[in-house]
mmCIF file of C-alpha atoms in Angstrom:
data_model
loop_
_atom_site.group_PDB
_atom_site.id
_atom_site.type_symbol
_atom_site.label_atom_id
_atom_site.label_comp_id
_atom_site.label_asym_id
_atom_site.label_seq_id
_atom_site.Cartn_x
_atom_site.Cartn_y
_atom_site.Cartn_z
ATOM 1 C CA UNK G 275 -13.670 3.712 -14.647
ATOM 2 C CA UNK G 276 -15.464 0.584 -15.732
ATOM 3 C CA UNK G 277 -15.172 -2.736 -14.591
ATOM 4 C CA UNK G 278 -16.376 -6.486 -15.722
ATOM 5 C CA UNK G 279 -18.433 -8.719 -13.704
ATOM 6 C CA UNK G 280 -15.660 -10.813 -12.629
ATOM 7 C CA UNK G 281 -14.014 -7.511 -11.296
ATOM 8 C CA UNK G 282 -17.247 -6.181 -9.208
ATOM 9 C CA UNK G 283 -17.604 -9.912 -7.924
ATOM 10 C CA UNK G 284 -13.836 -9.983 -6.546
ATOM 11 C CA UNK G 285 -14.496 -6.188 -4.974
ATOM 12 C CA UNK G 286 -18.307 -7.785 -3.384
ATOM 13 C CA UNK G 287 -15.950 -11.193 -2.189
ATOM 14 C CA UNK G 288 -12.645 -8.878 -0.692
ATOM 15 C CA UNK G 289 -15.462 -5.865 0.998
ATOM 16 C CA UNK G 290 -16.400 -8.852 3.130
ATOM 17 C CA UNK G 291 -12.866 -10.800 3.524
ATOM 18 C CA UNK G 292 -10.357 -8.121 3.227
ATOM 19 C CA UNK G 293 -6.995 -10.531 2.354
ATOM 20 C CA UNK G 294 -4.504 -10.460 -0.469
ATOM 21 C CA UNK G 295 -4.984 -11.612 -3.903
ATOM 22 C CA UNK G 296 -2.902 -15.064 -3.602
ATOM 23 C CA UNK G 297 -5.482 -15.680 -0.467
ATOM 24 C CA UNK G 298 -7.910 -16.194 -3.579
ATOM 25 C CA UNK G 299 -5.999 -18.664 -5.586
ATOM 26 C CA UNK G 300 -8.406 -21.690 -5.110
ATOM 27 C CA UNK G 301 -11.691 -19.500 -5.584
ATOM 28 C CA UNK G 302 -10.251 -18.326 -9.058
ATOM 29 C CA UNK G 303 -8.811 -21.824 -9.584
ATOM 30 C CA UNK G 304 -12.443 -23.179 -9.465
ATOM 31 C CA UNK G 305 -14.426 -20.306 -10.324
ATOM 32 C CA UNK G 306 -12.275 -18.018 -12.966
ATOM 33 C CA UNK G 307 -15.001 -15.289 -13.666
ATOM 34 C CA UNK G 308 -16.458 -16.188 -10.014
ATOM 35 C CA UNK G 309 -19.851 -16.910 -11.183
ATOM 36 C CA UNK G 310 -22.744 -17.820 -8.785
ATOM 37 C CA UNK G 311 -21.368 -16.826 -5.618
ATOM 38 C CA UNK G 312 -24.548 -15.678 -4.246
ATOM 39 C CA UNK G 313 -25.514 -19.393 -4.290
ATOM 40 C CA UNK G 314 -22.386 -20.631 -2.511
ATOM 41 C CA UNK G 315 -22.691 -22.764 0.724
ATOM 42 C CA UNK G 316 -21.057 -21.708 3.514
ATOM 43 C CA UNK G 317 -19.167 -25.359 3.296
ATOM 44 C CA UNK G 318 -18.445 -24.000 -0.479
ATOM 45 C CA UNK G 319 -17.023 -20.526 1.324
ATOM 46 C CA UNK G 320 -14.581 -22.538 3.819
ATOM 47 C CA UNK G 321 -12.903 -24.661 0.884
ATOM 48 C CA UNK G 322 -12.344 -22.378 -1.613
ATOM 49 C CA UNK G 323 -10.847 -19.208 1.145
ATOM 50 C CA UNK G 324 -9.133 -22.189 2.583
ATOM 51 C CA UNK G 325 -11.210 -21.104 6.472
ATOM 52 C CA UNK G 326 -12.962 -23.099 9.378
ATOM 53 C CA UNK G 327 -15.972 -23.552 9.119
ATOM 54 C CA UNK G 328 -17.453 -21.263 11.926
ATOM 55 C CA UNK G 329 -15.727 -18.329 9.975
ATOM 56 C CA UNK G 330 -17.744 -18.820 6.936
ATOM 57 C CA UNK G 331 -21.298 -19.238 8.388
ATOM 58 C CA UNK G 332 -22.086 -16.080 7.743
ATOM 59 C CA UNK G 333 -20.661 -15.946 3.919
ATOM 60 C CA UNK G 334 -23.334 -16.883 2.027
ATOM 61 C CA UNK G 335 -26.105 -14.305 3.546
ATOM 62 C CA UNK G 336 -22.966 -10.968 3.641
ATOM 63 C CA UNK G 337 -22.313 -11.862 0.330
ATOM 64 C CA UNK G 338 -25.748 -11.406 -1.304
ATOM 65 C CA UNK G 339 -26.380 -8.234 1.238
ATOM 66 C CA UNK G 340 -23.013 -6.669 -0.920
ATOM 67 C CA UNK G 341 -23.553 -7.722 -3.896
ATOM 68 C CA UNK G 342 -27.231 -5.872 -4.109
ATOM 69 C CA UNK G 343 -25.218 -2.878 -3.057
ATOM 70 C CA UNK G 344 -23.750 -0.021 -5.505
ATOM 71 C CA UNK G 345 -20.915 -0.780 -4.156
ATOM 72 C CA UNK G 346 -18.660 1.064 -6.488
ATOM 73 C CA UNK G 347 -21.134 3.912 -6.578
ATOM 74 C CA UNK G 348 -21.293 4.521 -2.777
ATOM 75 C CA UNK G 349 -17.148 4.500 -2.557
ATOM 76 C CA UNK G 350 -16.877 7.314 -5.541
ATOM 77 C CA UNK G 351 -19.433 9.394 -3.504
ATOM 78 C CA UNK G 352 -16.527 9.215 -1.302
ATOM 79 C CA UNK G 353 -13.779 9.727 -3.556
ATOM 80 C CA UNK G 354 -12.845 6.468 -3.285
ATOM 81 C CA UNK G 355 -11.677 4.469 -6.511
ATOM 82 C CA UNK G 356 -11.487 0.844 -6.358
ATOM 83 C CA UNK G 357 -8.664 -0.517 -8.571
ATOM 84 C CA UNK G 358 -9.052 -4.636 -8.591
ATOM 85 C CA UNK G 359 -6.057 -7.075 -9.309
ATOM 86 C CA UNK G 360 -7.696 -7.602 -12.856
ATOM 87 C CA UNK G 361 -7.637 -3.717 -13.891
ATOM 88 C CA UNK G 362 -5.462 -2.329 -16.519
ATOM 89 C CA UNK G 363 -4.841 0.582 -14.075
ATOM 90 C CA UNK G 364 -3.489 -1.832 -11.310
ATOM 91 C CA UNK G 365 0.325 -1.608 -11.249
ATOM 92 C CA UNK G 366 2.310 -4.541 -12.548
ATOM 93 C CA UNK G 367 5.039 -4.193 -9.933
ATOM 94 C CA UNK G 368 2.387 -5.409 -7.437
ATOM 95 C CA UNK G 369 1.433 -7.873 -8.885
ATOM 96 C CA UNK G 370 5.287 -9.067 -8.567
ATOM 97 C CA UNK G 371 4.590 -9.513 -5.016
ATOM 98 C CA UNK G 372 3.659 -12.995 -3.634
ATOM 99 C CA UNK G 373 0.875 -11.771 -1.872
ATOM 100 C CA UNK G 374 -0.226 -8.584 -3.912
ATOM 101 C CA UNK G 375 -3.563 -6.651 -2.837
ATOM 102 C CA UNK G 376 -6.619 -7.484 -4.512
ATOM 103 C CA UNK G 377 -8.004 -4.248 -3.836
ATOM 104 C CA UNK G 378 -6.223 -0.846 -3.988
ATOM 105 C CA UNK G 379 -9.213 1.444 -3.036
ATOM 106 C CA UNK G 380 -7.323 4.614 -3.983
ATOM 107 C CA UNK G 381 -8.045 8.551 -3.424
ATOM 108 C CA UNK G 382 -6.915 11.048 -5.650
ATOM 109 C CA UNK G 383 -4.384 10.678 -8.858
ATOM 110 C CA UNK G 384 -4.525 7.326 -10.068
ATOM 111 C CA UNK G 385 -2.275 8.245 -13.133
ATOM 112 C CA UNK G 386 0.730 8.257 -10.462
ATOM 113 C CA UNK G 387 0.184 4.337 -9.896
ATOM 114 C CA UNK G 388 2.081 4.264 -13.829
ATOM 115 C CA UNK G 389 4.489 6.345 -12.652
ATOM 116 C CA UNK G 390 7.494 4.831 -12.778
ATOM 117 C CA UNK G 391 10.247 4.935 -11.311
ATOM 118 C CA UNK G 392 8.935 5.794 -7.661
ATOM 119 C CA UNK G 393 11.097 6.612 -4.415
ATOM 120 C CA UNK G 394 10.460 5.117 -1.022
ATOM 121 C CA UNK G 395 11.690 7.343 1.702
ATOM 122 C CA UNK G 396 10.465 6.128 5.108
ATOM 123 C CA UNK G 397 12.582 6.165 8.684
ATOM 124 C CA UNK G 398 11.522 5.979 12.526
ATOM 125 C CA UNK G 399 8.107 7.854 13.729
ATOM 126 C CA UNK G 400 10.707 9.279 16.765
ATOM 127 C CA UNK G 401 12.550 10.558 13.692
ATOM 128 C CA UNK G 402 14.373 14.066 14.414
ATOM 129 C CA UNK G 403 15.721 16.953 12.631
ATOM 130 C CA UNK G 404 18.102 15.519 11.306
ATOM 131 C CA UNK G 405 15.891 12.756 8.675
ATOM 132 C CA UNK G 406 14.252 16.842 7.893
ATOM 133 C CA UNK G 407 17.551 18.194 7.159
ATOM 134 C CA UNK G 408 18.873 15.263 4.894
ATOM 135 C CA UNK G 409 15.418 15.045 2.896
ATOM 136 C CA UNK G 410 16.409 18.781 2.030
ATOM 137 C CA UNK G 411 19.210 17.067 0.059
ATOM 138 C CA UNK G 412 17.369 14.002 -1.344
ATOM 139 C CA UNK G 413 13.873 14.800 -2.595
ATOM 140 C CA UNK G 414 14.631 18.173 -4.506
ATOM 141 C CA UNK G 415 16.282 16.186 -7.287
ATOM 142 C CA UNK G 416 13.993 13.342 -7.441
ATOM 143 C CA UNK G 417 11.114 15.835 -7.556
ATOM 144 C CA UNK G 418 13.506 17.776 -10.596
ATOM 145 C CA UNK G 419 13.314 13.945 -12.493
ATOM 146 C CA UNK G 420 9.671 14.164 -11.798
ATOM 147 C CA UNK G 421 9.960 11.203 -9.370
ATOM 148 C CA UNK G 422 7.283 10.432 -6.769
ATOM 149 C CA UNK G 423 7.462 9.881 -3.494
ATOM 150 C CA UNK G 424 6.242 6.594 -1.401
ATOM 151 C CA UNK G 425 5.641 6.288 2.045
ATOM 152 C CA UNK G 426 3.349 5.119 4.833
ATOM 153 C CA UNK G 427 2.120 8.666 6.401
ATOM 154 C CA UNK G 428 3.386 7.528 9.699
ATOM 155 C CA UNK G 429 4.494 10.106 12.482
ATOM 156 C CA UNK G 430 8.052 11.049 11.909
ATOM 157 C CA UNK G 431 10.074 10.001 8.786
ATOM 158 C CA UNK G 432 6.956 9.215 6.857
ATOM 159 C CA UNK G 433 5.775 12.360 7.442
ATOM 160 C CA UNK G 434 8.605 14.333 6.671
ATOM 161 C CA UNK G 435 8.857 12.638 3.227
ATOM 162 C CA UNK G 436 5.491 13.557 2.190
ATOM 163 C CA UNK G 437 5.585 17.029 3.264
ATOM 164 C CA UNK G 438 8.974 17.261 1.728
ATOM 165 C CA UNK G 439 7.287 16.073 -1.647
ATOM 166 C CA UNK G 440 5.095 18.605 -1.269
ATOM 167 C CA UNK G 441 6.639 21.700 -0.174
ATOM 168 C CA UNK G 442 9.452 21.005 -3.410
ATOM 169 C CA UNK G 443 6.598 20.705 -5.509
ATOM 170 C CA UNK G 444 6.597 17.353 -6.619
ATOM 171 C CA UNK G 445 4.036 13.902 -6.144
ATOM 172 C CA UNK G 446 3.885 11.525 -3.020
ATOM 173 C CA UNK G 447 2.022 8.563 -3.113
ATOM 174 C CA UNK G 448 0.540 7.484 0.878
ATOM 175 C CA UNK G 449 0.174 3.982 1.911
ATOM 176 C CA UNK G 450 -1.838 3.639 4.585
ATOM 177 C CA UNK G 451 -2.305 0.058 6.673
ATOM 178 C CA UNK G 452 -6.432 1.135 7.485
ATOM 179 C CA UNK G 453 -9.396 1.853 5.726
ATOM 180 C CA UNK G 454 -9.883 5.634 4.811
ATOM 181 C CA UNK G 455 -13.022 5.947 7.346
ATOM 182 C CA UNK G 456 -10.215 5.782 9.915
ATOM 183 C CA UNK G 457 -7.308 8.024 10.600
ATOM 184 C CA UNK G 458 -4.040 6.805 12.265
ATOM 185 C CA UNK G 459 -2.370 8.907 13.536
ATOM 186 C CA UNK G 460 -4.903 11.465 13.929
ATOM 187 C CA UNK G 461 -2.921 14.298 13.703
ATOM 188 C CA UNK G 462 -2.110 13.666 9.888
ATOM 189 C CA UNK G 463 -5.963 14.269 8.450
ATOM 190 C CA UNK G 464 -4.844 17.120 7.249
ATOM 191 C CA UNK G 465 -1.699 16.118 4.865
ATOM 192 C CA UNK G 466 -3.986 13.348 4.115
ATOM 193 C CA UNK G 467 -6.795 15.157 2.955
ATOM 194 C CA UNK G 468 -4.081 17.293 0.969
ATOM 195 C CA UNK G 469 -2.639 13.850 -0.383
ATOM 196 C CA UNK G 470 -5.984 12.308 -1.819
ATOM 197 C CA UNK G 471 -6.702 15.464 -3.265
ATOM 198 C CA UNK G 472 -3.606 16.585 -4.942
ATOM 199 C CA UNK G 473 -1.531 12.975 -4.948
ATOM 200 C CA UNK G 474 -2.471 10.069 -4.035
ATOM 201 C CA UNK G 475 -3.786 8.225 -1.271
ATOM 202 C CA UNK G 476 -3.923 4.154 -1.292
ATOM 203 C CA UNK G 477 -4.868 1.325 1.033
ATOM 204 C CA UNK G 478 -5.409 -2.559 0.546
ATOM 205 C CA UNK G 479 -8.385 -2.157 3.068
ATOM 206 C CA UNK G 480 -12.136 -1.341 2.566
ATOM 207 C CA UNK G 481 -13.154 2.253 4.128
ATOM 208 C CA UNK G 482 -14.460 0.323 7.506
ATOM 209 C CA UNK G 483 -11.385 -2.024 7.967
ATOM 210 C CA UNK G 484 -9.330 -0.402 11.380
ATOM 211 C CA UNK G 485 -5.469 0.172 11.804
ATOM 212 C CA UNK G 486 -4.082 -2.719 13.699
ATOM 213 C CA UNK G 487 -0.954 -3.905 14.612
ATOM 214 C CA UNK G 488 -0.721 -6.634 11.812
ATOM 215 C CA UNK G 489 -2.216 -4.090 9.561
ATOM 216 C CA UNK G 490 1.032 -1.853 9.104
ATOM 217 C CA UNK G 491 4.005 -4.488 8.356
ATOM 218 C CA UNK G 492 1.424 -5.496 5.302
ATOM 219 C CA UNK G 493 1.723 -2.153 4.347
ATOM 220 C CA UNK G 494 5.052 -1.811 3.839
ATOM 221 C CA UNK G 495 4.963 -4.415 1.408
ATOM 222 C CA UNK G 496 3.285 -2.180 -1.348
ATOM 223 C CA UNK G 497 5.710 0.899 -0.205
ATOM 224 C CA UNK G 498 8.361 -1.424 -1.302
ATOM 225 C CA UNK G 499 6.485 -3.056 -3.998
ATOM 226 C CA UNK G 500 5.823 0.263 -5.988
ATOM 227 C CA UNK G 501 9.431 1.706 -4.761
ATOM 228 C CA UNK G 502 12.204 1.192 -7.269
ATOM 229 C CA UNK G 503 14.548 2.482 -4.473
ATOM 230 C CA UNK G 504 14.067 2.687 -0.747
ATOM 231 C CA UNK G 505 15.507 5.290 1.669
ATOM 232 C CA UNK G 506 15.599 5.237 5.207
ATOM 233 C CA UNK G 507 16.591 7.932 7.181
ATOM 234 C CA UNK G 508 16.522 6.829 10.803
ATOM 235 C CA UNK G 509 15.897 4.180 12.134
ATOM 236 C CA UNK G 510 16.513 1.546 14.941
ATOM 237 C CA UNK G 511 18.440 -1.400 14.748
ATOM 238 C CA UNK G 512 14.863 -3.695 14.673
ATOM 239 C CA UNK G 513 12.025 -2.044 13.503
ATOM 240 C CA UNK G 514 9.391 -1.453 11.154
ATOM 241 C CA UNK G 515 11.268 0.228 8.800
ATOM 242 C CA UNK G 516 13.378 -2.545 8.933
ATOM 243 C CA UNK G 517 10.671 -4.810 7.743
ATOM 244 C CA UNK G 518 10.100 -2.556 4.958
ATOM 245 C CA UNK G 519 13.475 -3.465 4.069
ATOM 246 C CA UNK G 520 13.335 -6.857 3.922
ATOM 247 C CA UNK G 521 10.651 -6.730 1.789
ATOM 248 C CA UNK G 522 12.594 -4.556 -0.374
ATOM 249 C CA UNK G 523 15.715 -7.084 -0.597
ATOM 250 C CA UNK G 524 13.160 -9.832 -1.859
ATOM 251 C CA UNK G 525 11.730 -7.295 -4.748
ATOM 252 C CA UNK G 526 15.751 -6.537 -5.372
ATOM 253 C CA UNK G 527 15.193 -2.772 -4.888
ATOM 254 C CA UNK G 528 17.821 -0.797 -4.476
ATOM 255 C CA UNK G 529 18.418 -0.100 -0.756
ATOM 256 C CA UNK G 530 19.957 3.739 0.115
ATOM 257 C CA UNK G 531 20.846 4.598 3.646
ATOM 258 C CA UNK G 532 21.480 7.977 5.309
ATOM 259 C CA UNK G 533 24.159 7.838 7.390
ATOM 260 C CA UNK G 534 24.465 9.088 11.154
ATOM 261 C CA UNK G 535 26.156 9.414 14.126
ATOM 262 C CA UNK G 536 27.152 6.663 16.458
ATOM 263 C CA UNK G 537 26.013 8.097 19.391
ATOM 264 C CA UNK G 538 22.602 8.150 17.637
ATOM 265 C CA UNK G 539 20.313 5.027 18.379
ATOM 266 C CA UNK G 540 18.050 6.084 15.632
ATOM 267 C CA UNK G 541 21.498 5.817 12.882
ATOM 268 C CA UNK G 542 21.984 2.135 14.320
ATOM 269 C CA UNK G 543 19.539 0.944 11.874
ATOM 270 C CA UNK G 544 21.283 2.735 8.327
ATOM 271 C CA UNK G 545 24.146 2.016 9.526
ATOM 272 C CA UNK G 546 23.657 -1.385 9.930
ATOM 273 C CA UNK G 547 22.450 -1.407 6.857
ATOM 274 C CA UNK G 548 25.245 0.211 5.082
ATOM 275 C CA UNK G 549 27.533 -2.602 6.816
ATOM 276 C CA UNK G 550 25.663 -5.019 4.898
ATOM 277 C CA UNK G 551 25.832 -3.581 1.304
ATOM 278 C CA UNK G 552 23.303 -0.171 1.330
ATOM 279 C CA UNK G 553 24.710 2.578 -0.597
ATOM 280 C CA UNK G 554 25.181 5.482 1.567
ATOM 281 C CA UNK G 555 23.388 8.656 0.579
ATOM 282 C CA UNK G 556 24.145 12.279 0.777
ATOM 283 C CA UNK G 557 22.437 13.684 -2.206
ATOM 284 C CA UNK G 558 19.179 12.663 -4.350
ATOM 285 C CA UNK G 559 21.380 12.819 -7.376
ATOM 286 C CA UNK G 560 22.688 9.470 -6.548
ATOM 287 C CA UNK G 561 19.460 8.088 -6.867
ATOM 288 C CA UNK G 562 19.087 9.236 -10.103
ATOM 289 C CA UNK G 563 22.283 8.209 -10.996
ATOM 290 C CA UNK G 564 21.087 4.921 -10.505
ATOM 291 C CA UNK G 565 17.955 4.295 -11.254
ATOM 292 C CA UNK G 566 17.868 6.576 -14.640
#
């Protein structure tokens, strides 16, 4: 993959402050191909990123440490592809977000970032059997329509979807809301592993960045952002998942929900949802039917 200047100099400038793309608006405003950053003030650093000043002082000295670096070089001995905002491989339906990623340092398949349409299935990580059961009745067909999968490789739901992909044969797509020198949770190295290698693997974050609390609600964005439909399968009334949603509901995605039992706190949250408009789902055909 090659890239211009002005792409290596927005990787070198987002390795060191790790933000979305609109977080860049007056640097690009004033500096379009971002030209002579190595000889950028740290006053220069705090205006354009729009930061105090005691959060740039080191700027000016990280940036020319990264910028002698082969940066793109040293992540591909990794297997890690960095995809910048500029790139003709970077997916337009990001870049419909008001705060797309400048970055997608991606593992795996980049072919399935032009894949469209994708499905988002994602639900609660205490998700039971039943979100198992009811993928066995969703993903087969969307997998027949050669339709990836998108989801966040959380415990539960997450999981499930990606495996589900998988087992049936077709592509999943994981988000994660970390860096890919960290793991979280720990117990899915191995489906990752088997999703950067055979699918796809994608964060906004450089390989160092940790998982953090803040870190996972910005990830949902991009499931919903490359998601032509979202499904949730369980779910609490107030949740992450939920988030997701209302990301989804700004993009105007299509919203399916699963319904459940009443006794069942994790059904409060589809069938909430379903109250307010969702189209129930019982079958991956619908999907289709929809989106095709």
């Amino acid at each position: 993959m090659l890239y211009t200047n002005q792409q290596l100099r927005l990787l070198y400038v987002h390795y060191i402050h790790p933000v979305p793309f609109n977080r860049f608006t007056n640097l690009l405003q004033e500096n379009p191909s971002l030209e002579d950053l190595h000889s950028y003030s740290a006053l220069q650093w705090s205006y354009v990123l729009n930061l105090p000043l005691e959060k740039t002082e080191q700027f000016p000295m990280k940036y020319k440490e990264i910028s002698c670096l082969p940066i793109v070089e040293m992540l591909k001995k990794n297997d890690c592809i960095p995809i910048t905002y500029f790139h003709s491989n970077y997916p337009e339906e990001l870049k419909r977000l008001c705060d797309p990623p400048a970055i997608l340092y991606t593992k795996g398949n980049t072919l399935l970032l032009k894949k469209h349409p994708c499905v988002g299935i994602i639900g609660s990580r205490k998700a039971t059997s039943y979100s198992k059961k009811a993928l066995e009745f969703i993903v087969p067909p969307l997998v027949d329509h050669h339709i990836p999968i998108v989801s966040g490789l959380a415990d539960g739901a997450d999981t499930m979807a990606h495996q589900a992909a998988i087992a049936y044969g077709g592509k999943t797509i994981g988000v994660l809301g970390h860096g890919f020198s960290h793991m979280y949770p720990k117990k899915n190295q191995k489906i990752a592993e088997e999703i950067a290698k055979n699918h796809l693997l994608m964060t906004e974050y450089p390989p160092y960045f940790p998982p953090a609390k803040w870190t996972f609600p910005m990830r949902n964005r991009i499931i919903s952002g490359l998601s032509s439909a979202l499904v949730i399968t369980e779910s609490v009334e107030k949740s992450g998942t939920m988030s997701t949603v209302e990301h989804a509901l700004d993009h105007g995605k299509e919203i399916f929900a699963v319904p459940g039992s009443i006794d069942s706190a994790l059904s409060a949250g589809p069938n909430k949802l379903l109250d307010e408009g969702a189209k129930p789902l019982w079958s991956g055909y619908q999907i289709i039917d929809s989106l095709l």
